[in-house]
XYZ file of C-alpha atoms in Angstrom:
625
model
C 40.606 -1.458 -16.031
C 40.142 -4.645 -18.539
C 39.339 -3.925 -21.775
C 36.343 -3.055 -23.371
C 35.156 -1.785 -19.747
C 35.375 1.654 -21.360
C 32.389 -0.075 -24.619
C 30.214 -1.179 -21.863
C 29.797 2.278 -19.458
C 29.258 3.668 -22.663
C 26.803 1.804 -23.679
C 24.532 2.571 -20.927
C 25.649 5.968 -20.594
C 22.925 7.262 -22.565
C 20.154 5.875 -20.149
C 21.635 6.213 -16.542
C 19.829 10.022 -16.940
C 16.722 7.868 -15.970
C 17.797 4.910 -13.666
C 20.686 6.648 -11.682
C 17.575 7.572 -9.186
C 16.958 3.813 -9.024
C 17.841 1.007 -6.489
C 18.598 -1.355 -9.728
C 20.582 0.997 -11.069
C 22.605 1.261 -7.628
C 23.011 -1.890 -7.159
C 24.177 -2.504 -10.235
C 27.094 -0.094 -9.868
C 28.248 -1.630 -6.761
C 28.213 -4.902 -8.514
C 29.695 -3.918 -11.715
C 32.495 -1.397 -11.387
C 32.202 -1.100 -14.998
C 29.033 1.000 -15.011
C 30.654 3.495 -11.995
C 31.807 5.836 -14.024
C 28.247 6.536 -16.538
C 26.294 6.761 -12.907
C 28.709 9.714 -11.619
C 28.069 10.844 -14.839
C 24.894 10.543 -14.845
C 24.466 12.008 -10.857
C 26.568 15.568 -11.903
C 24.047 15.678 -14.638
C 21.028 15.159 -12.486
C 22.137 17.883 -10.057
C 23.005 20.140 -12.512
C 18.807 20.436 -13.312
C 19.529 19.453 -17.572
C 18.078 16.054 -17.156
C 15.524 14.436 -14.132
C 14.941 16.903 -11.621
C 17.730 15.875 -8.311
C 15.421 13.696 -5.623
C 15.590 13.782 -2.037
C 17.150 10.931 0.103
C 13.666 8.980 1.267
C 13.691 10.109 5.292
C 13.016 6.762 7.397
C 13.245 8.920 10.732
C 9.524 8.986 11.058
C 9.066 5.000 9.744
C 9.874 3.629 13.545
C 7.231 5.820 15.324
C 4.754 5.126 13.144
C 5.492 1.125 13.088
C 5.591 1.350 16.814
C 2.093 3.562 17.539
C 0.692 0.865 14.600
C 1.667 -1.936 16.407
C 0.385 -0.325 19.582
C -2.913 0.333 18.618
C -3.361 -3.178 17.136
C -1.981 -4.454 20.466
C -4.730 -2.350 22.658
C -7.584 -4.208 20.532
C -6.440 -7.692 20.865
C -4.948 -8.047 24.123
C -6.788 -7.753 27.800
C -6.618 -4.492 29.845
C -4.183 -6.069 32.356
C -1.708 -7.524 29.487
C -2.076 -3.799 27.811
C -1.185 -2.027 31.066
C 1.814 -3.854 31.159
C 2.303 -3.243 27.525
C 2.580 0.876 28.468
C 4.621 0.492 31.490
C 7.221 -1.288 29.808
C 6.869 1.692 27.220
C 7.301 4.589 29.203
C 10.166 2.276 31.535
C 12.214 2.472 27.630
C 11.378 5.810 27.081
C 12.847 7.040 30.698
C 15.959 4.451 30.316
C 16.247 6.203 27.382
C 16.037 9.208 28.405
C 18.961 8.713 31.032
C 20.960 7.024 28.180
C 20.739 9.949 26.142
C 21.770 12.318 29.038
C 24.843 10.256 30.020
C 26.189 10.553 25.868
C 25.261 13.739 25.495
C 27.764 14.702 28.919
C 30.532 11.953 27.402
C 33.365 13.718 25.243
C 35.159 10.539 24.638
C 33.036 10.060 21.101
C 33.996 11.883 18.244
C 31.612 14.345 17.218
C 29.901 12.754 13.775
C 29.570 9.338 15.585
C 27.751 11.775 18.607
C 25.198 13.342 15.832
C 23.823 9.987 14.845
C 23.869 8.602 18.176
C 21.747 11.600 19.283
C 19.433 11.315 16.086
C 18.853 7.826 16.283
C 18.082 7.951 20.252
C 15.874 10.879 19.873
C 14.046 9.112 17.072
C 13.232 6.068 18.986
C 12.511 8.017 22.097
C 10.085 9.884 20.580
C 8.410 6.336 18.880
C 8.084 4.546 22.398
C 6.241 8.091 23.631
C 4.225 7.971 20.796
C 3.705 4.242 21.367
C 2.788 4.538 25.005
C 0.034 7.183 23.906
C -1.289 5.125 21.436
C -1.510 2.054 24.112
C -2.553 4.697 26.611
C -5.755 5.484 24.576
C -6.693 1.964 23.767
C -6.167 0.912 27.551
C -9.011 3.692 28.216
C -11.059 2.405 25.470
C -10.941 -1.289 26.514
C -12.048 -0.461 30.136
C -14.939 0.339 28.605
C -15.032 -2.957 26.964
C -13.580 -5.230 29.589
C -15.433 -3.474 32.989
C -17.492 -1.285 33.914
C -21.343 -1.549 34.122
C -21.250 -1.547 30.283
C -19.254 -4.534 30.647
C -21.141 -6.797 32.932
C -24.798 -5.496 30.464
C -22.716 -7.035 27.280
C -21.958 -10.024 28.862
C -25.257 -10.807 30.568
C -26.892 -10.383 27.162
C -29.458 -8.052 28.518
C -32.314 -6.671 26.401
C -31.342 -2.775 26.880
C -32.794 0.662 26.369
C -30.126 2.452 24.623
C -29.968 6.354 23.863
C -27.152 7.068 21.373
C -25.441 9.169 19.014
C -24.857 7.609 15.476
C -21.237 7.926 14.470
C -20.885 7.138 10.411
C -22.512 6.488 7.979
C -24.702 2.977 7.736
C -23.131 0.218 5.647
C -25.202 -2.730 4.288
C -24.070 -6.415 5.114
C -23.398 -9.256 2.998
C -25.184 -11.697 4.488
C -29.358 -10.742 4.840
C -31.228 -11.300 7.938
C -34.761 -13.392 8.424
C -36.640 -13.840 5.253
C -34.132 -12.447 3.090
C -34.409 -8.682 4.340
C -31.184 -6.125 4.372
C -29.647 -5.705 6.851
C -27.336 -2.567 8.079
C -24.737 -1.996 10.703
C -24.018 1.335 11.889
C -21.784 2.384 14.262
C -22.987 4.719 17.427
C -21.919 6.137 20.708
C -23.538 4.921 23.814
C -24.928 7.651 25.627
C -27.496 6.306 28.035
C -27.998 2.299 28.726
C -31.240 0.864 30.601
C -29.986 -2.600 31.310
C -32.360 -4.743 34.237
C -33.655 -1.512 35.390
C -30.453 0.442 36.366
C -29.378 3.605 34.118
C -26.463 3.278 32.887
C -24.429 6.373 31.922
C -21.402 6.831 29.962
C -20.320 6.964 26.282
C -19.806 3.408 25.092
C -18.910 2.448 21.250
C -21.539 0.459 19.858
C -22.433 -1.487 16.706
C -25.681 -1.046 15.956
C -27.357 -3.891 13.419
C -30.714 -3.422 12.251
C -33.281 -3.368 9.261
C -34.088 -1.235 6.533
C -35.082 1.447 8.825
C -31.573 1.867 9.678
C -30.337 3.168 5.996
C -31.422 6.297 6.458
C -29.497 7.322 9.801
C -27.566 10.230 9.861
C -23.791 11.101 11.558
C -24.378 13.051 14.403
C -28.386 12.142 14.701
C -29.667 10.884 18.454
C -31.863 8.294 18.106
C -33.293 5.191 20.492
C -34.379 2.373 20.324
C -34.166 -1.202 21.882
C -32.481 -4.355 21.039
C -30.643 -7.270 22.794
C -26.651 -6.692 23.799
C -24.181 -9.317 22.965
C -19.954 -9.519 23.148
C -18.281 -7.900 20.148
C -15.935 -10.449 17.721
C -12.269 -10.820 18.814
C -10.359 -7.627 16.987
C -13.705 -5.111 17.352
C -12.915 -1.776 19.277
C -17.077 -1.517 20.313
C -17.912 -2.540 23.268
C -20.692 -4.108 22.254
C -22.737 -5.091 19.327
C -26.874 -4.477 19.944
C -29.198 -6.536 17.815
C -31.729 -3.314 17.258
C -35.452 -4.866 18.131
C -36.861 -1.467 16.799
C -36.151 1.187 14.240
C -34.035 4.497 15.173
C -36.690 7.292 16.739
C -35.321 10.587 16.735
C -34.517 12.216 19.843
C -32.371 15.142 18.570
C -32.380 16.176 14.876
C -28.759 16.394 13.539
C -27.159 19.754 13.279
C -27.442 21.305 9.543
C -24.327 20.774 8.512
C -24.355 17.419 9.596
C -27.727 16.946 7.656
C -26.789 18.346 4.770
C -24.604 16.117 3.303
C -27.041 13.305 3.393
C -29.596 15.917 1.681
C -27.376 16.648 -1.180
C -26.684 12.706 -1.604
C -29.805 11.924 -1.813
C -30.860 15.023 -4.024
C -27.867 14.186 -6.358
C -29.104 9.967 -6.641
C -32.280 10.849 -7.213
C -31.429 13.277 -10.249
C -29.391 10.303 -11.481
C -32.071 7.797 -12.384
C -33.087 9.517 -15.223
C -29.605 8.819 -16.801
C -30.566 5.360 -16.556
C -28.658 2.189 -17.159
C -25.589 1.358 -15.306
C -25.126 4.858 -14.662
C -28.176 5.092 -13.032
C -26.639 3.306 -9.510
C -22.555 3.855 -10.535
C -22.056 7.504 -10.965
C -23.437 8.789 -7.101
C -20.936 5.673 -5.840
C -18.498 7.516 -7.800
C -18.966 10.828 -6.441
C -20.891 10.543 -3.307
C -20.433 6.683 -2.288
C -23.732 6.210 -2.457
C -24.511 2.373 -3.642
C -27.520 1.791 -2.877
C -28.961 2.033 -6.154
C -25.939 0.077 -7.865
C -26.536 -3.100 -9.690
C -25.571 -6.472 -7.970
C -24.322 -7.711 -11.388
C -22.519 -4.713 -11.883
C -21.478 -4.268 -8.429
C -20.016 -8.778 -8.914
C -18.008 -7.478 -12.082
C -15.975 -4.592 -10.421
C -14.944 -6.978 -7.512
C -13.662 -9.502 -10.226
C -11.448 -6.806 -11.559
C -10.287 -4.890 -8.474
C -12.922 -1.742 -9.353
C -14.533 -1.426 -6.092
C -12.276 1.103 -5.065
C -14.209 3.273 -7.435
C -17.561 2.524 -5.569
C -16.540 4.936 -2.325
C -14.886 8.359 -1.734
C -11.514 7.333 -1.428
C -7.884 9.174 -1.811
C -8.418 8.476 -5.318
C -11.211 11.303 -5.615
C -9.865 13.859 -2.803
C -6.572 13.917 -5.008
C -8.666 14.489 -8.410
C -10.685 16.663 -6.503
C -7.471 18.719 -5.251
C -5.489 18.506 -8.098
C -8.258 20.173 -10.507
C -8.121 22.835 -7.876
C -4.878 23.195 -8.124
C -4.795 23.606 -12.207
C -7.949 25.677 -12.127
C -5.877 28.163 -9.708
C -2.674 28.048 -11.086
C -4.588 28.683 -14.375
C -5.379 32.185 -13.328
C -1.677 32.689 -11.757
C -2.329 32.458 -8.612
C 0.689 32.184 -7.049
C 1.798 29.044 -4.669
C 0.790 29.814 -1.591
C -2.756 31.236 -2.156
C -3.705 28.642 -5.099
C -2.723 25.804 -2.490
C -4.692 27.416 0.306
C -7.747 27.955 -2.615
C -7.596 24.333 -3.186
C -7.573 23.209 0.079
C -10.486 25.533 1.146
C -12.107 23.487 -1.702
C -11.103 20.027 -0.501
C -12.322 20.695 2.772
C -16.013 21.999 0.958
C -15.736 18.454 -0.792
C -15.117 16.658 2.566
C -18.684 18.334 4.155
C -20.495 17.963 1.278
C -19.678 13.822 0.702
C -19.799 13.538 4.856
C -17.424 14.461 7.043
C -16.768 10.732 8.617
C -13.915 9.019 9.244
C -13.471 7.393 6.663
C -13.685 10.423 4.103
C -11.227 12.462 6.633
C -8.651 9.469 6.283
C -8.817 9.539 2.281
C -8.787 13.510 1.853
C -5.772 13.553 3.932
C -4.160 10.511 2.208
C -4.534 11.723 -1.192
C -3.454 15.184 -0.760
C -0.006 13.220 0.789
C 0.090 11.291 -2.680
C -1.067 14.042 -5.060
C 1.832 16.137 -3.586
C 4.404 13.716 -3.318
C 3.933 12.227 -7.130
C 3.719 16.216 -8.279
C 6.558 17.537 -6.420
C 8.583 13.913 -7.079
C 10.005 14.132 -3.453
C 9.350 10.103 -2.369
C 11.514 11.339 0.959
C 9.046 14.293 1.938
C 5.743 12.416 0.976
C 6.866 9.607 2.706
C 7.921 11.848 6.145
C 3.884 13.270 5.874
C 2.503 9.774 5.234
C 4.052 8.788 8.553
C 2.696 11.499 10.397
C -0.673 11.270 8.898
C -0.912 7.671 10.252
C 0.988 8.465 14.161
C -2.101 11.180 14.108
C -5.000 9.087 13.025
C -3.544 6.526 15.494
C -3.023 8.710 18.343
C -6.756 9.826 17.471
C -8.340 6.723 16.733
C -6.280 3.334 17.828
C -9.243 1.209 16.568
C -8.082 2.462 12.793
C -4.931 -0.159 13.779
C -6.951 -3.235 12.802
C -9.314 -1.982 9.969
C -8.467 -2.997 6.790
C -9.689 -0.004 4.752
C -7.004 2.056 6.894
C -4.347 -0.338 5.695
C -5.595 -0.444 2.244
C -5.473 3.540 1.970
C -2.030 3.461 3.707
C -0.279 1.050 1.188
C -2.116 2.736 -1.797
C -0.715 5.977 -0.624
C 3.139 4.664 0.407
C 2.902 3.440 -3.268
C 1.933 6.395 -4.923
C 4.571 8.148 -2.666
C 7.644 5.391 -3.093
C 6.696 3.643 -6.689
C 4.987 6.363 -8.379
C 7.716 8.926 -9.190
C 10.254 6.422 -9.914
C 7.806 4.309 -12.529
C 6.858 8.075 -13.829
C 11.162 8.747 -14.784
C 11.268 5.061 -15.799
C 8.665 5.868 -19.145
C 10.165 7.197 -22.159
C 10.569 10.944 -22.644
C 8.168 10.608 -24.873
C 5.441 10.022 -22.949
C 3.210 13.272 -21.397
C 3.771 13.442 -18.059
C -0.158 13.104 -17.006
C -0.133 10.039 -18.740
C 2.775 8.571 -17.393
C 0.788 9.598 -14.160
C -2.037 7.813 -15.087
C -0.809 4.755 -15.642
C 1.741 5.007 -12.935
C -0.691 5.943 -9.936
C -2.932 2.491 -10.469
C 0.391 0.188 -11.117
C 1.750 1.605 -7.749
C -1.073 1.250 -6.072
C -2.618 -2.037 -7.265
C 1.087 -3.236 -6.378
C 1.224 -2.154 -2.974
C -2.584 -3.282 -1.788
C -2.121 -6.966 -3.811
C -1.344 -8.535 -0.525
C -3.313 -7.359 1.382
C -6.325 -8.124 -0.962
C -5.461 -11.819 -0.949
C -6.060 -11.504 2.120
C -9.356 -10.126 2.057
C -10.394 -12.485 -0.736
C -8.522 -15.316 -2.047
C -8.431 -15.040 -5.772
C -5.910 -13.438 -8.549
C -7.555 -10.885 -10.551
C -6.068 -11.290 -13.791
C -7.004 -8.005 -15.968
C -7.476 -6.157 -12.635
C -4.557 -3.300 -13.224
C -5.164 -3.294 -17.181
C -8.960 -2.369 -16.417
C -7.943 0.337 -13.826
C -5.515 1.523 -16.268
C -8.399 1.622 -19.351
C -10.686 2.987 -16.763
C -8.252 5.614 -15.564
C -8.944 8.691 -18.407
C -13.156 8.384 -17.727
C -13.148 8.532 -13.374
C -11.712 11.830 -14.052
C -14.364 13.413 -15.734
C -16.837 11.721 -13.359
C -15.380 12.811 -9.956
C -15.064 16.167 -11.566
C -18.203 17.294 -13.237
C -20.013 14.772 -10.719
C -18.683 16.940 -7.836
C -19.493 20.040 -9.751
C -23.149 18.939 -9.991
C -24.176 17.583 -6.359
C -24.398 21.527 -5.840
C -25.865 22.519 -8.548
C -28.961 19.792 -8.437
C -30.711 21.918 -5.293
C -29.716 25.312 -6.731
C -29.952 25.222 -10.079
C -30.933 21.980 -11.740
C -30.999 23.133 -15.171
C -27.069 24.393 -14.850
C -26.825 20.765 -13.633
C -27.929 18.433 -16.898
C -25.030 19.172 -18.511
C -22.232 17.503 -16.330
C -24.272 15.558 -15.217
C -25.015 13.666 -18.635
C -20.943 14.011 -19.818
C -20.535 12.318 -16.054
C -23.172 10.014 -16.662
C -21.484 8.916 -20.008
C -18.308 8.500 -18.512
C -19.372 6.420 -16.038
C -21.177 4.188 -18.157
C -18.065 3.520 -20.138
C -16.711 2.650 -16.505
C -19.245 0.025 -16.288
C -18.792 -1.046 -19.464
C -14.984 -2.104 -18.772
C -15.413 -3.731 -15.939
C -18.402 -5.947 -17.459
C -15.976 -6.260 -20.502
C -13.209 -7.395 -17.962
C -14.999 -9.593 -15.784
C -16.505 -11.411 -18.458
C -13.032 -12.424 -19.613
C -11.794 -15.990 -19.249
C -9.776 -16.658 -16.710
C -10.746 -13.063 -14.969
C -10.626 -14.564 -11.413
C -7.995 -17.114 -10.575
C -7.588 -19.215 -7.418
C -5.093 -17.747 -4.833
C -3.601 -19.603 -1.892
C -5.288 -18.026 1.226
C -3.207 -16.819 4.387
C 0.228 -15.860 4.570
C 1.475 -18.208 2.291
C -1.364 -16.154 -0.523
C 0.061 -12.796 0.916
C 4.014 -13.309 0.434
C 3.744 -15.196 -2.791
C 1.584 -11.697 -3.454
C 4.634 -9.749 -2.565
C 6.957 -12.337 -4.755
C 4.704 -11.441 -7.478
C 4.185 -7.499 -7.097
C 8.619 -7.202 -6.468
C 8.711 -9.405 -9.890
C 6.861 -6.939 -11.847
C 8.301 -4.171 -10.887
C 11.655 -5.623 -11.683
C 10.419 -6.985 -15.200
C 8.665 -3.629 -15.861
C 12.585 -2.083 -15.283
C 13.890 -4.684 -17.627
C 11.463 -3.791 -20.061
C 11.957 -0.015 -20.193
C 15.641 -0.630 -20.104
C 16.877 -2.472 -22.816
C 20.300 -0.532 -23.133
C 20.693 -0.684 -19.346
C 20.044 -4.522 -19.125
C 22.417 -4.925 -22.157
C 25.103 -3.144 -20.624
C 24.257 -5.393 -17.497
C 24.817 -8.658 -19.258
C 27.538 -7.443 -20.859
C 29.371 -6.011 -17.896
C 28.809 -9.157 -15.815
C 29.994 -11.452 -18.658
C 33.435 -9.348 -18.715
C 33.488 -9.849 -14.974
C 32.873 -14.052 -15.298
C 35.554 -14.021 -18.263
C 37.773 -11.675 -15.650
C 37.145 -14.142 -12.791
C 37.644 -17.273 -14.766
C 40.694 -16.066 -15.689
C 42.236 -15.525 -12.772
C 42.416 -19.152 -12.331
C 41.239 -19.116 -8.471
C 41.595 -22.653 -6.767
C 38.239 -24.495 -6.596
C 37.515 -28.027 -5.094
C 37.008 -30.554 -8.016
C 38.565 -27.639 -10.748
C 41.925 -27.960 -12.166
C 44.462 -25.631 -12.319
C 46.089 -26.641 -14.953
C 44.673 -25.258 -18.570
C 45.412 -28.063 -21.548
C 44.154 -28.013 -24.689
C 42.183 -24.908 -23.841
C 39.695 -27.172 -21.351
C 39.179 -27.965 -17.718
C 39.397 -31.086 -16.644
C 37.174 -32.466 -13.635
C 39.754 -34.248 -10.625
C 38.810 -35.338 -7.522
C 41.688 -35.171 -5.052
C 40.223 -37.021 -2.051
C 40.336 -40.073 -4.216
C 43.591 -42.365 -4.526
C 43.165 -42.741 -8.144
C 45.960 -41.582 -10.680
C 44.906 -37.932 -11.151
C 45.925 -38.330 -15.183
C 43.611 -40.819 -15.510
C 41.947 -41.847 -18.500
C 44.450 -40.828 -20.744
C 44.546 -41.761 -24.327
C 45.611 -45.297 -25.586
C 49.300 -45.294 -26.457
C 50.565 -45.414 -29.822
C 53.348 -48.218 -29.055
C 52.401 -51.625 -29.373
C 51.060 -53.594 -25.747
C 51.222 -57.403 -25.393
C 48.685 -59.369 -26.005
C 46.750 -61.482 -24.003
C 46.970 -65.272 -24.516
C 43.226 -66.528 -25.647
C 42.722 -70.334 -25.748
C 41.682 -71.776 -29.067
C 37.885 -72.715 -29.842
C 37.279 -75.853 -28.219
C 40.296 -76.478 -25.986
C 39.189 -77.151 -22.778
């Protein structure tokens, strides 16, 4: 070992406790032999439970399935039902070949036996990712025969004025862009049950996109309604069959069940006891709890997209893990043991779910932030990661059309970055620093990381103060999903009981607005992005450079040792004096001289003049011709 090896390990030895879980710190022991010895160190002292608690190795099994039923379901939206079939014969073809590939090993006892276990493991794996697969395209084909024949079909593409009976599916969401004379505009989604196209009845459950007027706000999952309208062919990438252009408000034909109603009741109980907060707060704090926004200011609603708030605007994973983990404290609080305070707070998450609305959407983020809420407390990135998979193979295999919504892959990436970034940036603060805040700031860093990308997608702009305006706005959403969720109940039953968090909710959320006004306002708030995939990998550049700089940062002594270590290794290599085109070999004068040995000239050229006198040359006097 060269000298001074034995200064440098020790010299990070101190801090490998909190990067020996790291892939910088990895790679910088394979790179500099020099630091091998403090990360041993370092690992024995992990797993002996004195320092970081020991991590699990982050299981990929379950990565391949779910990139494979992903990239199904996107392919059963864009591509025709003929292409598709195609698509999950050629599926289940692989999985039988497969299937006789893995037979034929399995009987073979020429292998040794480790090299058998991972063949098995890795066969099984992808077999089970092209069944998965084929189900995925299996359930799409069925869904676009709906879209592509049918009776359904041939009223879409005729553009027939229709007669439809249906069953509304979600909640109605406003549009950008307003219709005739400046009025709103709503689109909600619905389930064909009934079509009168040209006089024939057509029956059959269809998906639908419904857009319509004002009248349309107030429709309610799980309410039959009809009404009329014109049918027209749904955009490229839609899963409906159909969009109708509604003629006519929704009449009621069967009256939602009650516990389908009452969600909307308590929404709109809860926004109406919030106007007398007033202010910003007034709209802002039942988007906050409820995702209700349809009392939120425009200007307010303009500022929070500037800064990358809008995620705050909507139940998201964001509450549901709030939600869950105050369950969880309140439980534990009382010593409850595991079991039964987990089961408590899930009883209570599910309470949450029916009282905000029970939708898609708001199934996809309870499920996604109970994956990140336990992965970032139990610091297992290999676990969460295993249930992230399987939450998204299951809402796949449920729903293909979630493959090409954006909101899906927004949750998704938030939640991988909770599960894979989060713990790691959470050992990477000093000890110093209280775990729930080291939570707080790591769970928005992750996560605004992560989505970037995919943002720039959505709209082409850098928001500059975007993560330092989550992170300031990160101690008040707490109190507001909390004491917000507490009250929605309370309004109905007892609205006195409900003033009080109300107003500390109310307050909170007004500081809310008051960052991200503070933010947007901000020179240089919103900067120009390139759009496309060009704007999304120079977003990934960007998010991999801060994380590495954020390393850097809160490891001085590590980076030290780094330098330090790969300077002994240049000054080791240099000195080896390894033959290199246009370097010479031979050290003079303690330099290196520059030769280029394709060249004819005298290698020891220039040297310096001689010291004995030359000849000189003959010069003609002045004027002698």
């Amino acid at each position: 070992m060269p000298a001074g090896t034995e200064v440098h390990s020790a010299g990070v030895r101190g801090i490998v406790p909190r990067t020996a879980g790291g892939l910088p710190a990895l790679l910088a022991a394979r790179l500099f032999p020099a630091l091998a010895d403090s990360t041993q160190a370092a690992a024995k002292h992990a797993a002996s439970g004195i320092g970081d608690r020991p991590r699990r190795r982050t299981d990929l099994r379950l990565a391949l399935p779910a990139l494979l039923a992903w990239a199904a379901a996107v392919a059963g939206v864009w591509l025709p039902l003929p292409v598709l079939g195609v698509v999950v014969v050629g599926l289940l073809g692989s999985a039988a070949a497969l299937l006789v590939v893995f037979h034929r090993r399995r009987r073979s006892r020429r292998r040794r036996a480790g090299d058998g276990r991972v063949a098995r493991s890795f066969l099984t794996t992808l077999l089970i990712a092209l069944g998965l697969a084929a189900a995925v395209a299996s359930h799409s084909a069925i869904a676009a025969s709906q879209k592509h024949d049918g009776a359904v079909a041939e009223a879409v593409s005729s553009r027939s004025a229709v007669v439809v009976e249906a069953e509304i599916a979600g909640p109605p969401r406003q549009l950008k862009s307003p219709g005739r004379a400046g009025a709103d505009r709503w689109a909600v989604p619905a389930t064909a049950l009934t079509i009168i196209a040209k006089g024939d009845l057509i029956r059959g459950e269809a998906e639908l996109l419904i857009m319509g007027g004002a009248d349309w706000q107030h429709a309610v999952p799980g309410q039959r309604i009809r009404t009329t309208g014109k049918l027209r062919p749904a955009e490229d990438g839609q899963a409906q069959a159909g969009v109708l252009s509604a003629s006519t408000g929704p009449a009621t034909a069967v009256a939602p069940s009650g516990w389908q109603e009452g969600p909307a009741a308590l929404r709109g109980g809860f926004a109406a006891a919030a106007e007398w907060i007033g202010g910003d707060a007034r709209g802002l704090l039942p988007g906050m709890v409820t995702g209700d926004t349809s009392l939120l200011d425009e200007e307010l609603e303009s500022a929070m997209k500037t800064v990358g708030m809008t995620h705050l605007t909507g139940v998201s994973g964001a509450n549901c893990s709030l939600i869950l983990g105050a369950l969880l404290l309140a439980a534990r609080s009382v010593r409850l043991p595991r079991a039964p305070a987990a089961g408590a707070a899930l009883a209570g998450l599910v309470l949450f779910v029916l009282m905000v609305g029970p939708d898609a959407s708001v199934l996809r983020a309870a499920l996604m932030g109970a994956i990140g809420l336990a992965s970032l407390s139990g610091g297992r990135a290999g676990r969460g990661l295993s249930f992230l998979c399987l939450a998204v193979i299951g809402l796949l295999v449920a729903d293909p059309a979630l493959g090409t919504s954006f909101s899906f892959l927004l949750s998704v990436l938030a939640t991988l970055g909770i599960v894979m970034a989060g713990p790691p940036i959470m050992d990477w603060l000093p000890q110093l620093v209280p775990r729930w805040l080291a939570a707080a700031l790591a769970v928005p860093l992750s996560a605004q990381l992560f989505c970037g990308p995919v943002i720039v997608l959505l709209q082409p702009q850098f928001s500059s103060f975007a993560l330092l305006a989550n992170m300031v706005a990160t101690p008040l959403v707490a109190p507001v999903t909390i004491l917000g969720t507490a009250a929605v109940p309370l309004v109905p039953l007892a609205p006195w009981a409900a003033a009080v968090p109300m107003a500390v909710a109310g307050v909170c959320a007004a500081g809310v607005a008051g960052v991200a006004r503070f933010f947007a306002a901000l020179p240089g708030a919103a900067l120009p992005w390139p759009e496309g995939p060009f704007g999304a990998a120079t977003m990934v550049s960007l998010s991999a450079c801060t994380l590495l700089l954020l390393w850097l940062v809160l490891h001085p002594r590590a980076v030290s040792g780094l330098v330090l270590a790969a300077h002994r290794k240049t000054i080791n290599f240099l000195d080896r004096g390894l033959p290199f085109p246009g370097l010479d070999q031979h050290r003079r004068r303690g330099r290196l001289r520059g030769i280029n040995p394709i060249s004819g000239r005298n290698q020891e050229w220039p040297l310096r003049k001689k010291h004995a006198p030359s000849r000189r040359r003959q010069r003609r006097p002045p004027g002698v011709m």
